[in-house]
Tab-separated table of C-alpha atoms in Angstrom:
chain	number	residue	atom	x	y	z
A	1	MET	CA	94.304	-60.844	16.358
A	2	PRO	CA	92.099	-61.841	19.267
A	3	GLU	CA	88.372	-61.143	19.161
A	4	ASP	CA	88.470	-58.660	22.091
A	5	SER	CA	90.928	-56.340	20.321
A	6	LYS	CA	88.615	-55.619	17.308
A	7	PRO	CA	87.613	-51.973	17.002
A	8	PRO	CA	84.029	-51.162	17.913
A	9	SER	CA	81.628	-50.457	15.058
A	10	ASN	CA	78.287	-48.673	14.899
A	11	THR	CA	76.399	-51.804	13.912
A	12	PRO	CA	76.046	-54.516	16.509
A	13	ARG	CA	77.492	-57.837	15.544
A	14	ARG	CA	75.562	-60.982	15.698
A	15	HIS	CA	76.023	-62.827	18.918
A	16	ARG	CA	76.839	-66.431	18.377
A	17	PRO	CA	76.861	-68.551	21.569
A	18	ARG	CA	79.764	-70.751	22.392
A	19	LEU	CA	79.520	-74.454	22.557
A	20	THR	CA	80.478	-74.497	26.198
A	21	GLU	CA	77.673	-72.150	27.113
A	22	LEU	CA	74.991	-74.196	25.455
A	23	ALA	CA	72.704	-75.829	27.916
A	24	LYS	CA	71.323	-79.180	27.562
A	25	GLU	CA	67.818	-77.869	27.182
A	26	THR	CA	68.696	-75.553	24.274
A	27	THR	CA	66.884	-76.493	21.134
A	28	GLU	CA	67.625	-75.882	17.509
A	29	ASP	CA	65.047	-73.095	17.315
A	30	ASP	CA	66.838	-71.180	20.049
A	31	LEU	CA	70.074	-71.269	18.093
A	32	TRP	CA	68.617	-69.674	14.945
A	33	VAL	CA	66.673	-66.862	16.623
A	34	LEU	CA	69.184	-64.114	15.964
A	35	ASP	CA	66.876	-61.095	15.698
A	36	ASP	CA	65.536	-61.127	19.242
A	37	ASP	CA	68.263	-58.834	20.503
A	38	GLU	CA	67.196	-55.214	20.830
A	39	PRO	CA	68.969	-52.809	18.456
A	40	VAL	CA	71.640	-50.667	20.034
A	41	GLU	CA	71.048	-46.940	19.637
A	42	THR	CA	74.035	-45.095	18.226
A	43	PRO	CA	74.439	-41.360	18.937
A	44	ALA	CA	74.327	-39.036	15.927
A	45	GLN	CA	77.713	-37.578	15.013
A	46	ILE	CA	78.020	-33.847	14.447
A	47	THR	CA	80.170	-32.967	11.461
A	48	GLN	CA	82.206	-29.815	11.905
A	49	LYS	CA	82.331	-27.407	8.979
A	50	PRO	CA	85.675	-25.790	8.212
A	51	ILE	CA	85.948	-22.176	9.288
A	52	VAL	CA	86.694	-19.958	6.321
A	53	GLU	CA	88.201	-16.608	7.170
A	54	PRO	CA	86.935	-13.747	5.007
A	55	ARG	CA	89.604	-12.335	2.759
A	56	ARG	CA	89.960	-8.607	2.636
A	57	PRO	CA	90.004	-7.400	-0.972
A	58	ALA	CA	93.047	-5.580	-2.109
A	59	LYS	CA	92.642	-1.883	-2.780
A	60	GLU	CA	94.626	0.543	-4.822
A	61	GLU	CA	95.337	2.460	-1.659
A	62	ASP	CA	97.577	-0.414	-0.479
A	63	ASP	CA	100.172	0.757	-2.968
A	64	GLU	CA	100.461	4.029	-1.087
A	65	GLU	CA	101.041	2.413	2.291
A	66	SER	CA	104.137	2.998	4.308
A	67	PRO	CA	107.303	1.092	3.351
A	68	GLU	CA	107.102	-0.799	6.581
A	69	GLN	CA	103.827	-2.413	5.577
A	70	THR	CA	104.983	-3.175	2.043
A	71	ASP	CA	107.956	-5.111	3.310
A	72	ARG	CA	105.667	-7.604	5.006
A	73	VAL	CA	104.276	-9.907	2.413
A	74	GLU	CA	101.795	-12.505	3.438
A	75	PRO	CA	101.041	-15.448	1.274
A	76	THR	CA	97.584	-15.181	-0.298
A	77	LEU	CA	95.531	-17.642	-2.187
A	78	GLU	CA	93.786	-16.257	-5.177
A	79	VAL	CA	90.479	-17.892	-5.933
A	80	PRO	CA	88.911	-17.232	-9.314
A	81	LYS	CA	85.652	-15.387	-9.090
A	82	SER	CA	82.648	-17.393	-10.119
A	83	THR	CA	80.449	-15.927	-12.813
A	84	LYS	CA	77.415	-17.851	-11.603
A	85	PRO	CA	74.922	-16.007	-9.421
A	86	PRO	CA	74.969	-16.909	-5.757
A	87	LEU	CA	72.642	-19.639	-4.768
A	88	GLU	CA	69.691	-18.547	-2.729
A	89	PRO	CA	69.016	-20.534	0.402
A	90	ARG	CA	66.118	-22.868	0.079
A	91	PRO	CA	63.202	-22.107	2.328
A	92	ALA	CA	62.717	-24.472	5.145
A	93	PRO	CA	59.803	-26.808	4.531
A	94	LYS	CA	56.772	-25.788	6.482
A	95	ALA	CA	55.121	-28.371	8.573
A	96	GLU	CA	51.669	-28.907	7.197
A	97	PRO	CA	48.983	-29.193	9.870
A	98	THR	CA	47.490	-32.527	10.076
A	99	THR	CA	43.788	-32.629	9.405
A	100	GLU	CA	41.208	-35.127	10.300
A	101	SER	CA	41.243	-36.405	6.737
A	102	ASP	CA	44.987	-37.255	7.023
A	103	LEU	CA	44.442	-39.348	10.085
A	104	GLU	CA	42.829	-42.518	9.082
A	105	ILE	CA	40.937	-43.938	11.993
A	106	PRO	CA	39.512	-47.335	11.518
A	107	SER	CA	35.766	-47.157	11.602
A	108	GLU	CA	34.155	-49.041	14.355
A	109	PRO	CA	31.002	-51.007	13.724
A	110	GLU	CA	27.917	-48.951	14.481
A	111	THR	CA	25.913	-50.127	17.372
A	112	GLU	CA	22.167	-49.956	17.258
A	113	PRO	CA	20.798	-47.291	19.627
A	114	VAL	CA	18.931	-48.680	22.504
A	115	SER	CA	15.825	-46.696	23.335
A	116	ALA	CA	15.812	-45.691	26.946
A	117	PRO	CA	12.595	-46.246	28.817
A	118	ALA	CA	10.504	-43.092	29.030
A	119	PRO	CA	10.231	-41.768	32.572
A	120	ALA	CA	6.887	-41.912	34.180
A	121	PRO	CA	4.909	-38.643	34.005
A	122	ALA	CA	4.229	-38.830	37.703
A	123	GLU	CA	7.951	-38.613	38.506
A	124	GLU	CA	8.399	-35.547	36.271
A	125	ALA	CA	5.539	-33.843	37.999
A	126	LYS	CA	7.196	-34.492	41.321
A	127	ASN	CA	10.604	-33.211	40.199
A	128	THR	CA	9.384	-29.966	38.515
A	129	PRO	CA	8.795	-27.254	41.112
A	130	GLU	CA	5.419	-25.555	40.946
A	131	PRO	CA	5.472	-21.766	40.406
A	132	PRO	CA	4.263	-19.757	43.343
A	133	SER	CA	0.627	-18.873	42.975
A	134	GLU	CA	-0.144	-15.155	42.801
A	135	PRO	CA	-2.418	-13.808	45.455
A	136	SER	CA	-5.965	-13.483	44.159
A	137	ARG	CA	-7.119	-9.899	43.744
A	138	LYS	CA	-10.647	-9.226	44.698
A	139	SER	CA	-12.443	-6.850	42.322
A	140	ALA	CA	-13.896	-3.802	43.918
A	141	PRO	CA	-17.688	-3.800	44.041
A	142	ALA	CA	-19.283	-1.736	41.233
A	143	ILE	CA	-20.791	1.515	42.394
A	144	GLN	CA	-24.483	1.586	41.570
A	145	PRO	CA	-25.883	5.046	40.685
A	146	ASP	CA	-28.608	6.243	42.949
A	147	ARG	CA	-32.054	7.479	41.955
A	148	LYS	CA	-31.033	11.121	41.439
A	149	GLU	CA	-28.269	10.139	39.048
A	150	TRP	CA	-30.664	8.006	36.996
A	151	ILE	CA	-33.072	10.932	36.698
A	152	GLY	CA	-30.248	13.253	35.617
A	153	LEU	CA	-29.080	10.828	32.927
A	154	ALA	CA	-32.630	10.481	31.607
A	155	LEU	CA	-33.088	14.254	31.380
A	156	LEU	CA	-29.745	14.613	29.595
A	157	GLY	CA	-30.774	11.989	27.029
A	158	VAL	CA	-34.095	13.751	26.378
A	159	VAL	CA	-32.338	17.091	25.845
A	160	CYS	CA	-29.799	15.557	23.424
A	161	LEU	CA	-32.604	13.875	21.472
A	162	GLY	CA	-34.551	17.133	21.180
A	163	VAL	CA	-31.479	19.027	19.958
A	164	ALA	CA	-30.797	16.347	17.335
A	165	ILE	CA	-34.408	16.477	16.051
A	166	TRP	CA	-34.349	20.276	15.890
A	167	TRP	CA	-31.022	20.278	13.993
A	168	ILE	CA	-32.188	17.673	11.446
A	169	ALA	CA	-35.491	19.503	10.861
A	170	GLY	CA	-33.697	22.802	10.304
A	171	LEU	CA	-31.221	21.155	7.945
A	172	PHE	CA	-33.923	19.717	5.687
A	173	SER	CA	-36.059	22.854	5.790
A	174	SER	CA	-33.146	24.973	4.540
A	175	ILE	CA	-32.733	22.813	1.414
A	176	THR	CA	-34.767	24.224	-1.459
A	177	THR	CA	-36.084	21.625	-3.864
A	178	THR	CA	-37.878	22.422	-7.099
A	179	ARG	CA	-40.135	19.744	-8.476
A	180	MET	CA	-42.530	19.673	-11.368
A	181	GLY	CA	-45.547	19.331	-9.054
A	182	ASP	CA	-44.564	22.161	-6.688
A	183	ASP	CA	-47.042	25.067	-6.539
A	184	GLU	CA	-49.465	23.145	-8.728
A	185	PRO	CA	-53.049	24.306	-8.102
A	186	ASP	CA	-55.763	21.841	-7.228
A	187	PHE	CA	-57.948	21.463	-10.314
A	188	PRO	CA	-60.657	22.190	-11.100
A	189	VAL	CA	-60.279	25.882	-10.189
A	190	LYS	CA	-63.579	27.821	-9.978
A	191	GLY	CA	-63.713	31.548	-10.670
A	192	GLY	CA	-66.449	34.179	-10.740
A	193	LEU	CA	-67.082	33.829	-14.476
A	194	ILE	CA	-65.821	30.385	-15.464
A	195	GLN	CA	-64.326	27.181	-14.073
A	196	VAL	CA	-60.957	25.770	-15.289
A	197	ARG	CA	-60.887	21.992	-15.363
A	198	THR	CA	-57.194	21.375	-16.243
A	199	ALA	CA	-54.080	23.286	-17.284
A	200	ASP	CA	-50.863	21.936	-18.858
A	201	SER	CA	-47.570	23.551	-19.926
A	202	PHE	CA	-44.702	22.667	-22.290
A	203	TRP	CA	-42.024	24.134	-24.586
A	204	ARG	CA	-41.842	24.204	-28.393
A	205	LYS	CA	-40.290	26.066	-31.274
A	206	PRO	CA	-42.238	29.140	-32.383
A	207	ILE	CA	-44.415	28.831	-35.507
A	208	ARG	CA	-43.161	31.321	-38.064
A	209	GLY	CA	-45.808	31.046	-40.834
A	210	GLY	CA	-49.444	30.224	-41.532
A	211	GLU	CA	-52.720	31.252	-39.983
A	212	ASN	CA	-51.602	30.105	-36.505
A	213	ALA	CA	-48.193	31.852	-36.600
A	214	ASP	CA	-46.811	32.875	-33.225
A	215	VAL	CA	-45.987	36.481	-32.456
A	216	ALA	CA	-42.447	35.776	-31.173
A	217	ARG	CA	-39.129	37.487	-31.712
A	218	ALA	CA	-36.857	36.204	-34.444
A	219	ASP	CA	-33.978	35.227	-32.113
A	220	VAL	CA	-36.148	33.008	-29.873
A	221	VAL	CA	-35.652	29.234	-30.314
A	222	GLN	CA	-37.940	27.881	-27.539
A	223	ILE	CA	-41.125	29.433	-26.110
A	224	PRO	CA	-43.336	28.302	-23.181
A	225	VAL	CA	-46.977	27.393	-23.889
A	226	ALA	CA	-49.915	27.040	-21.440
A	227	GLU	CA	-52.892	24.866	-22.479
A	228	VAL	CA	-56.189	25.501	-20.601
A	229	THR	CA	-59.442	23.492	-20.669
A	230	LEU	CA	-62.708	25.180	-19.512
A	231	GLU	CA	-65.728	23.698	-17.760
A	232	GLY	CA	-69.127	25.498	-17.528
A	233	GLN	CA	-71.271	27.883	-19.566
A	234	GLY	CA	-69.805	31.267	-18.643
A	235	ASN	CA	-68.769	34.202	-20.856
A	236	GLY	CA	-65.672	36.366	-20.567
A	237	VAL	CA	-61.943	36.366	-21.284
A	238	LEU	CA	-58.781	34.684	-19.902
A	239	ARG	CA	-55.441	36.487	-19.853
A	240	ALA	CA	-52.036	34.678	-19.395
A	241	ILE	CA	-48.821	36.373	-18.197
A	242	PHE	CA	-45.401	34.550	-18.153
A	243	ARG	CA	-42.515	35.128	-15.715
A	244	ASP	CA	-38.925	33.827	-15.799
A	245	ASP	CA	-36.949	32.163	-13.000
A	246	GLN	CA	-36.197	35.591	-11.495
A	247	GLY	CA	-39.898	36.579	-11.389
A	248	GLU	CA	-39.616	39.102	-14.243
A	249	PHE	CA	-42.249	39.422	-16.964
A	250	VAL	CA	-41.393	37.662	-20.207
A	251	GLY	CA	-42.926	39.007	-23.453
A	252	ASP	CA	-46.481	40.303	-23.746
A	253	SER	CA	-49.701	39.075	-22.170
A	254	ILE	CA	-51.953	36.763	-24.246
A	255	THR	CA	-55.809	37.112	-24.097
A	256	ARG	CA	-58.385	34.536	-25.253
A	257	SER	CA	-62.188	35.189	-25.191
A	258	PHE	CA	-64.761	32.446	-24.546
A	259	THR	CA	-68.562	32.169	-24.950
A	260	SER	CA	-70.746	29.571	-23.253
A	261	GLY	CA	-67.642	27.741	-22.054
A	262	HIS	CA	-65.968	27.567	-25.541
A	263	PHE	CA	-63.083	29.633	-26.817
A	264	ASP	CA	-63.926	31.825	-29.797
A	265	LEU	CA	-60.562	31.076	-31.523
A	266	THR	CA	-60.819	27.271	-31.460
A	267	GLY	CA	-64.553	26.712	-30.894
A	268	SER	CA	-63.712	24.176	-28.169
A	269	PRO	CA	-63.218	24.276	-24.401
A	270	THR	CA	-59.407	23.982	-24.903
A	271	ALA	CA	-57.041	26.711	-26.109
A	272	GLN	CA	-53.290	27.417	-26.060
A	273	PHE	CA	-51.562	30.532	-24.734
A	274	PRO	CA	-48.056	30.766	-26.397
A	275	ALA	CA	-45.577	33.309	-24.996
A	276	THR	CA	-44.022	35.967	-27.211
A	277	SER	CA	-40.515	35.359	-25.801
A	278	GLY	CA	-38.432	32.512	-24.453
A	279	PHE	CA	-34.905	31.030	-24.642
A	280	THR	CA	-32.647	32.363	-27.362
A	281	GLU	CA	-30.161	29.446	-27.068
A	282	ASP	CA	-30.671	25.721	-26.888
A	283	ALA	CA	-27.955	25.463	-24.207
A	284	ALA	CA	-29.999	27.674	-21.874
A	285	PHE	CA	-33.075	25.526	-22.448
A	286	ASN	CA	-31.059	22.330	-21.764
A	287	ALA	CA	-29.875	23.831	-18.474
A	288	TYR	CA	-33.510	24.596	-17.591
A	289	ARG	CA	-34.429	20.981	-18.258
A	290	VAL	CA	-31.679	19.744	-15.901
A	291	GLY	CA	-32.912	21.754	-12.922
A	292	GLY	CA	-33.136	25.132	-11.295
A	293	ASN	CA	-35.942	27.580	-10.675
A	294	ARG	CA	-38.976	27.194	-12.922
A	295	TRP	CA	-40.690	29.723	-15.095
A	296	THR	CA	-44.341	30.380	-14.147
A	297	VAL	CA	-47.637	31.315	-15.837
A	298	GLU	CA	-50.403	33.367	-14.191
A	299	VAL	CA	-53.983	33.084	-15.565
A	300	PHE	CA	-56.559	35.875	-14.859
A	301	GLU	CA	-60.314	36.097	-15.711
A	302	GLY	CA	-62.089	39.284	-16.823
A	303	PRO	CA	-65.386	40.461	-18.305
A	304	SER	CA	-63.961	41.653	-21.683
A	305	ASP	CA	-60.796	42.561	-23.574
A	306	ASN	CA	-61.271	46.328	-22.964
A	307	ALA	CA	-61.941	46.004	-19.225
A	308	PRO	CA	-59.436	47.765	-16.940
A	309	GLY	CA	-56.769	45.727	-15.155
A	310	SER	CA	-58.448	46.151	-11.785
A	311	GLU	CA	-61.400	44.023	-13.010
A	312	PHE	CA	-59.186	40.986	-13.748
A	313	LYS	CA	-58.900	38.402	-10.954
A	314	LEU	CA	-56.249	35.697	-10.560
A	315	LEU	CA	-57.552	32.164	-11.127
A	316	PHE	CA	-54.318	30.131	-10.632
A	317	LYS	CA	-50.518	30.245	-10.882
A	318	ALA	CA	-48.616	27.203	-12.205
A	319	PRO	CA	-44.955	26.384	-12.996
A	320	ILE	CA	-43.847	25.737	-16.581
A	321	SER	CA	-42.716	22.149	-17.010
A	322	SER	CA	-39.536	21.142	-18.832
A	323	LEU	CA	-41.354	19.029	-21.434
A	324	ARG	CA	-40.738	19.835	-25.068
A	325	ARG	CA	-43.095	19.156	-27.969
């Protein structure tokens, strides 16, 4: 069979040159280069699937069909039913997106950065536009007060200062303060019959027995005592009266006679005048020691014990201190 009558195939055959077509300049290397020919592209063949007609299942109702239909018998092909479950179609593979990690790019050698020359500051200053300058605002001249205004301000300041002084003085004058030295007389105090050099006061418990027992009530725990020292050679008597913080008389009056400047009871210029009443509770006495209005003692001089009250004259009035003996 001649070479031209061979059926065509999908794969190209190797081309072998004929001896008559060889040129004189052909070398041995040119004869053995067989793979230089470009491959011939062959079109893909589409395979046709056989068309299967669906078979209508036979029903019991076919037995009741008309005799005309039963006479026609068509050849059927019975296929045994498969007990295996139908195969589910496989899902089509999803195309995974390519990431940068999948693409391998050959790394290029890093080049050293070349520092660019810094531009001159003068050129930048020329290129940057200057902001428009705001128009300068001239401040208005300050208004100077005239002479009348200065005088008015001065008078207003003087009035405010006077009101402040008056308010502060009234505030301090309305505050009542009680001190131990308040209302203390200036000793020595000279009377018509005798002169008193000093006078002291204190608190103590009443003496309940002995020759010098106090004439005080049984419920009293603290009594005030005034101690007086005479100066001079006079004769007469001194009488002491005690008052509480409300100005009421406390107990009885106490009288001591003196001769030639010495008390008859003690034989010395000094004698004590204990009250017949006082505080009945220690708590009340402690409150008196903390503060508040003071008790007072008033000392009068007279010619004798039996003289009427009109003949007695006040020598001094002194507060009772909070000292306790």
